[in-house]
Amino acid sequence: MRLDPVSRLDSASEEGRPPSPPVPPSGMARFAPSGQGADSERELRGRRFLWASAPAAPEGQLRAALDEAVELALALRGALPPRVQDGAALEAVIGDQVFRARALGAAGLAVALPRLTGGARGALHPEDSATLLAWLGAAREAPVALVFDESDRSAQVLAPVPLSDLVERSATEGHSAASPRAQVRSLPAREPREPAAPREPERPARPAQPSAAAPDEALPPEARATEAPGAASSASEGRSDGRPRGVLPPRSSRLRRPEAPAGTFAAARGPGAAPVPGAGAPPAANEALAVAPGSADPEERGAGATLRPPRAGHDAAPIAEAAQADADALPPTRRERKVPRNRILSAAEWRALAVELDNARGPKPVRVIEQLFATHYTPLLGATLAGETDAAVRGVVDSWRTSFEHSYREAFSALRVTGKRPPMVFDAPDMAARLARLNGARGVKLLLVDAMRFDLGERVAAHLKEVMTDRAILVERSLLWAALPPTTTAQISLLARGPDGLREAMPPSEAEPAIARGRAVATLRRERVGSRELMKLDLVEARLRAAGPPFAERIEAIAEEVADVVARFMDSLPPRTLLLVFGDHGFRMTGDGSTTGPASQGGGSPEEVLVPAQAWLVGGVH
């Protein structure tokens, strides 16, 4: 008796077990004529597939190009961040991407592949061939649609083939070439001995109970259209592992690699993966297929030419073993190609972080703005300057910077009148006195590091923790807001006048004061600011006035220099002294990943306005 979805649901209810999840649409692979890829895109988008178009890739880098295109499409839709580990097998990566696409409500994942670059005699690179085999395997088992260029129909894909097949084929071809006439002459002798013609009409009577393993080609088109739901349900029930169609099988049945765990794409994220804030918790494994149920129409699948894997009629185990042997035989340079993969994974994480930052729009309290700045904006800014992000992430960073600058300029005019303001740079002396009382300090010292912005201050604190392990302890760290304009002249003036200086006319915006050169930049200068005395360090300001190396290398070198100077000053302080290290303003820097230009200051960007303040208790540490 054939069970349709309704009867299966009723029988499951009577037996007291939950019904099986709906079957997702099957994947496909087709060729599209050059210049007509838009038709395939419209069709697949109409069927609720998430579309990703991969750019042209150099030889051997097809996997990186496909990963970047899919991750960008997922990030633009606000998908969950990837949960596969760095260096995971491609099958697990594809399964995780399909899961995240279906979690968005899409019916599946559609990928338009670029023109394939062949090497000698038109054969694809081994890495590109392995990538195509993995994606084609996913298209046969999961809702993945692949669109190839028509000109790539004759591309030679390196696919693992068992040695026994080659030996048998060679023996068969050799026998055929040795005695072709004997085979031709033997055919008429067997024709009179075929009595099966009268029994042919009896065969159509058996499909009354179709088997789950019977191919769709055995039925006429009308029967396939009517039997599709039942066949799909029977196929899902006929699997030995209880796996419904649409879930990727364990990787052991395809390309086995010992460094990555096996599992379906629904379980690739891991049961203990923490959800992303604001993105919602991921669905359970048995709910992953029910997010976006869709029907698999056989006629629609037949619209394009479906690609079949090489020698698909053979067992998958010898193919997997041959694929592993082929992967082990690759030259050692393959290990060097893992660097772009690491970069793609980090780029995906940056995109997920940018999506969260972009979603946090609108008016926010000061504490929320400071948290977004420290946990989202600053890391994205550093990755952008290091050249690790794409255009979409850079657009989010620029948009958040512009919005912050516009809002703060408007709010600054109001806070000068109302007095309702966040902690500002000129509040540093009062903050130090309060923290000294709370921590039982006997003295207070102020150290102003000119142009020390937040990310630089974090690196300085990390170095000081390593150097001053048993001599000082960090008791407080916070953010201070610089008054406009964020220049040394304006902040020193407000430090001298205090909060009352906000209500008075701000001094005219001037260029940064002259600073020492050479070794003198690493020397602390004692300055009198109003009724207070503080130490001032111009090292950061001096190092930023010219172009330099890449961002990460340059900022780390400056942080080490600053930490050495501050550590020597801490050693000279008496025990139980509270030292407040803070910046007066930040800076902006441009970079392309290989070099950075001179820093600029005086604007209203977040990195120029928000500066760090760190309170260190020196001596008496147990």
CSV table of N, CA and C in Angstrom, one decimal, residues 60-68 70-71 84-100 109 111 113 126-139 144 146 248-251 254-265 268 334 338 341 344-345:
chain,number,residue,atom,x,y,z
A,60,GLY,N,43.0,26.5,-9.5
A,60,GLY,CA,43.2,26.0,-8.2
A,60,GLY,C,42.6,26.7,-7.0
A,61,GLN,N,41.9,27.8,-7.3
A,61,GLN,CA,41.2,28.6,-6.3
A,61,GLN,C,39.7,28.7,-6.5
A,62,LEU,N,39.1,27.7,-7.1
A,62,LEU,CA,37.7,27.7,-7.3
A,62,LEU,C,36.9,27.5,-5.9
A,63,ARG,N,37.5,26.8,-5.0
A,63,ARG,CA,36.8,26.6,-3.7
A,63,ARG,C,36.7,27.9,-3.0
A,64,ALA,N,37.8,28.7,-3.0
A,64,ALA,CA,37.8,30.0,-2.3
A,64,ALA,C,36.8,31.0,-2.9
A,65,ALA,N,36.7,30.9,-4.3
A,65,ALA,CA,35.8,31.9,-4.9
A,65,ALA,C,34.3,31.5,-4.6
A,66,LEU,N,34.0,30.2,-4.6
A,66,LEU,CA,32.6,29.8,-4.3
A,66,LEU,C,32.3,30.1,-2.9
A,67,ASP,N,33.2,29.8,-2.0
A,67,ASP,CA,33.0,30.1,-0.5
A,67,ASP,C,32.7,31.6,-0.3
A,68,GLU,N,33.5,32.4,-0.9
A,68,GLU,CA,33.3,33.9,-0.7
A,68,GLU,C,32.0,34.3,-1.3
A,70,VAL,N,29.2,32.6,-1.7
A,70,VAL,CA,28.1,32.1,-0.9
A,70,VAL,C,28.0,32.8,0.4
A,71,GLU,N,29.1,33.0,1.1
A,71,GLU,CA,29.1,33.7,2.3
A,71,GLU,C,28.6,35.1,2.2
A,84,VAL,N,31.2,25.8,11.2
A,84,VAL,CA,32.2,24.8,10.9
A,84,VAL,C,33.6,25.4,11.4
A,85,GLN,N,34.5,24.5,11.7
A,85,GLN,CA,35.8,24.8,12.2
A,85,GLN,C,36.7,25.2,11.0
A,86,ASP,N,37.7,26.0,11.3
A,86,ASP,CA,38.7,26.4,10.3
A,86,ASP,C,39.4,25.1,9.8
A,87,GLY,N,39.4,25.0,8.4
A,87,GLY,CA,40.0,23.9,7.8
A,87,GLY,C,39.1,22.7,7.7
A,88,ALA,N,37.8,22.8,7.9
A,88,ALA,CA,36.9,21.7,7.8
A,88,ALA,C,36.8,21.3,6.3
A,89,ALA,N,36.3,20.0,6.2
A,89,ALA,CA,36.1,19.5,4.8
A,89,ALA,C,35.1,20.3,4.0
A,90,LEU,N,35.2,20.3,2.7
A,90,LEU,CA,34.3,21.1,1.9
A,90,LEU,C,32.9,20.6,2.0
A,91,GLU,N,32.7,19.3,2.2
A,91,GLU,CA,31.3,18.7,2.4
A,91,GLU,C,30.6,19.3,3.6
A,92,ALA,N,31.4,19.4,4.7
A,92,ALA,CA,30.8,20.0,5.9
A,92,ALA,C,30.5,21.5,5.7
A,93,VAL,N,31.4,22.2,5.0
A,93,VAL,CA,31.2,23.6,4.7
A,93,VAL,C,29.9,23.8,3.9
A,94,ILE,N,29.8,23.0,2.8
A,94,ILE,CA,28.6,23.2,2.0
A,94,ILE,C,27.3,22.8,2.8
A,95,GLY,N,27.4,21.8,3.6
A,95,GLY,CA,26.2,21.4,4.4
A,95,GLY,C,25.8,22.6,5.4
A,96,ASP,N,26.8,23.2,6.0
A,96,ASP,CA,26.5,24.3,6.9
A,96,ASP,C,25.9,25.5,6.1
A,97,GLN,N,26.4,25.8,4.9
A,97,GLN,CA,25.9,26.9,4.1
A,97,GLN,C,24.4,26.6,3.7
A,98,VAL,N,24.1,25.3,3.3
A,98,VAL,CA,22.8,25.0,3.0
A,98,VAL,C,21.8,25.1,4.2
A,99,PHE,N,22.3,24.7,5.3
A,99,PHE,CA,21.5,24.8,6.5
A,99,PHE,C,21.2,26.3,6.8
A,100,ARG,N,22.2,27.2,6.7
A,100,ARG,CA,21.9,28.6,7.0
A,100,ARG,C,21.0,29.2,6.0
A,109,LEU,N,19.9,26.5,-2.1
A,109,LEU,CA,21.1,27.3,-2.4
A,109,LEU,C,21.4,27.2,-3.9
A,111,VAL,N,24.0,28.3,-7.0
A,111,VAL,CA,25.3,28.9,-7.2
A,111,VAL,C,25.6,28.9,-8.7
A,113,LEU,N,28.4,29.1,-11.3
A,113,LEU,CA,29.9,28.9,-11.3
A,113,LEU,C,30.5,29.8,-12.4
A,126,PRO,N,43.6,19.7,-9.9
A,126,PRO,CA,43.0,18.7,-8.9
A,126,PRO,C,42.2,19.3,-7.8
A,127,GLU,N,42.6,20.5,-7.4
A,127,GLU,CA,41.8,21.2,-6.3
A,127,GLU,C,40.4,21.6,-6.9
A,128,ASP,N,40.4,22.1,-8.1
A,128,ASP,CA,39.1,22.5,-8.7
A,128,ASP,C,38.2,21.3,-9.0
A,129,SER,N,38.8,20.2,-9.4
A,129,SER,CA,38.1,19.0,-9.6
A,129,SER,C,37.5,18.5,-8.4
A,130,ALA,N,38.2,18.5,-7.3
A,130,ALA,CA,37.7,18.0,-6.0
A,130,ALA,C,36.5,18.9,-5.5
A,131,THR,N,36.7,20.2,-5.8
A,131,THR,CA,35.6,21.2,-5.4
A,131,THR,C,34.3,20.9,-6.2
A,132,LEU,N,34.5,20.6,-7.5
A,132,LEU,CA,33.3,20.3,-8.3
A,132,LEU,C,32.6,19.0,-7.9
A,133,LEU,N,33.4,18.0,-7.6
A,133,LEU,CA,32.8,16.7,-7.2
A,133,LEU,C,32.0,16.9,-5.9
A,134,ALA,N,32.6,17.7,-4.9
A,134,ALA,CA,31.9,17.9,-3.7
A,134,ALA,C,30.6,18.7,-3.9
A,135,TRP,N,30.6,19.7,-4.7
A,135,TRP,CA,29.3,20.4,-5.0
A,135,TRP,C,28.3,19.6,-5.7
A,136,LEU,N,28.8,18.8,-6.7
A,136,LEU,CA,27.9,17.9,-7.4
A,136,LEU,C,27.3,16.9,-6.5
A,137,GLY,N,28.1,16.4,-5.6
A,137,GLY,CA,27.5,15.4,-4.6
A,137,GLY,C,26.5,16.1,-3.7
A,138,ALA,N,26.7,17.3,-3.4
A,138,ALA,CA,25.7,18.0,-2.6
A,138,ALA,C,24.4,18.3,-3.4
A,139,ALA,N,24.6,18.6,-4.7
A,139,ALA,CA,23.4,18.8,-5.5
A,139,ALA,C,22.5,17.6,-5.7
A,144,VAL,N,20.5,22.0,-3.6
A,144,VAL,CA,21.6,22.8,-4.2
A,144,VAL,C,21.5,22.8,-5.7
A,146,LEU,N,23.2,24.1,-9.2
A,146,LEU,CA,24.5,24.6,-9.8
A,146,LEU,C,24.2,24.9,-11.3
A,248,LEU,N,22.3,15.9,3.7
A,248,LEU,CA,23.6,15.3,3.2
A,248,LEU,C,23.9,14.1,4.0
A,249,PRO,N,24.3,13.0,3.3
A,249,PRO,CA,24.7,11.8,4.0
A,249,PRO,C,26.0,12.0,4.7
A,250,PRO,N,26.4,11.1,5.6
A,250,PRO,CA,27.7,11.2,6.3
A,250,PRO,C,28.8,11.3,5.3
A,251,ARG,N,29.8,12.0,5.6
A,251,ARG,CA,30.9,12.2,4.7
A,251,ARG,C,31.7,10.9,4.4
A,254,ARG,N,31.2,9.7,1.0
A,254,ARG,CA,31.7,10.4,-0.1
A,254,ARG,C,33.2,10.6,0.0
A,255,LEU,N,33.7,11.8,0.1
A,255,LEU,CA,35.2,12.0,0.3
A,255,LEU,C,35.5,12.0,1.7
A,256,ARG,N,36.3,11.0,2.2
A,256,ARG,CA,36.6,10.9,3.6
A,256,ARG,C,37.9,11.5,3.9
A,257,ARG,N,38.0,12.4,4.8
A,257,ARG,CA,39.2,13.1,5.2
A,257,ARG,C,39.3,13.0,6.7
A,258,PRO,N,40.4,12.5,7.3
A,258,PRO,CA,40.5,12.3,8.7
A,258,PRO,C,40.5,13.5,9.6
A,259,GLU,N,40.8,14.7,9.0
A,259,GLU,CA,40.9,15.9,9.9
A,259,GLU,C,39.6,16.5,10.2
A,260,ALA,N,38.5,16.1,9.6
A,260,ALA,CA,37.2,16.8,9.8
A,260,ALA,C,36.2,15.8,10.3
A,261,PRO,N,35.3,16.1,11.2
A,261,PRO,CA,34.3,15.2,11.7
A,261,PRO,C,33.2,14.9,10.6
A,262,ALA,N,32.6,13.7,10.7
A,262,ALA,CA,31.6,13.4,9.8
A,262,ALA,C,30.2,13.8,10.4
A,263,GLY,N,29.3,14.0,9.5
A,263,GLY,CA,27.9,14.4,10.0
A,263,GLY,C,27.1,15.0,8.9
A,264,THR,N,25.9,15.2,9.1
A,264,THR,CA,25.0,15.8,8.1
A,264,THR,C,25.1,17.3,8.2
A,265,PHE,N,24.6,18.0,7.2
A,265,PHE,CA,24.7,19.5,7.3
A,265,PHE,C,23.9,20.0,8.4
A,268,ALA,N,26.3,19.8,11.4
A,268,ALA,CA,27.6,20.4,11.3
A,268,ALA,C,27.9,21.5,12.2
A,334,ARG,N,50.1,22.0,-1.5
A,334,ARG,CA,48.7,22.1,-1.1
A,334,ARG,C,48.6,22.7,0.3
A,338,LYS,N,46.2,26.6,2.1
A,338,LYS,CA,45.2,26.8,3.1
A,338,LYS,C,45.1,28.2,3.6
A,341,ARG,N,42.1,29.9,2.4
A,341,ARG,CA,40.9,29.4,3.1
A,341,ARG,C,40.7,30.0,4.5
A,344,ILE,N,39.2,33.3,3.9
A,344,ILE,CA,37.8,33.3,3.6
A,344,ILE,C,37.0,33.1,4.8
A,345,LEU,N,37.4,32.2,5.7
A,345,LEU,CA,36.7,32.0,6.9
A,345,LEU,C,36.6,33.2,7.8
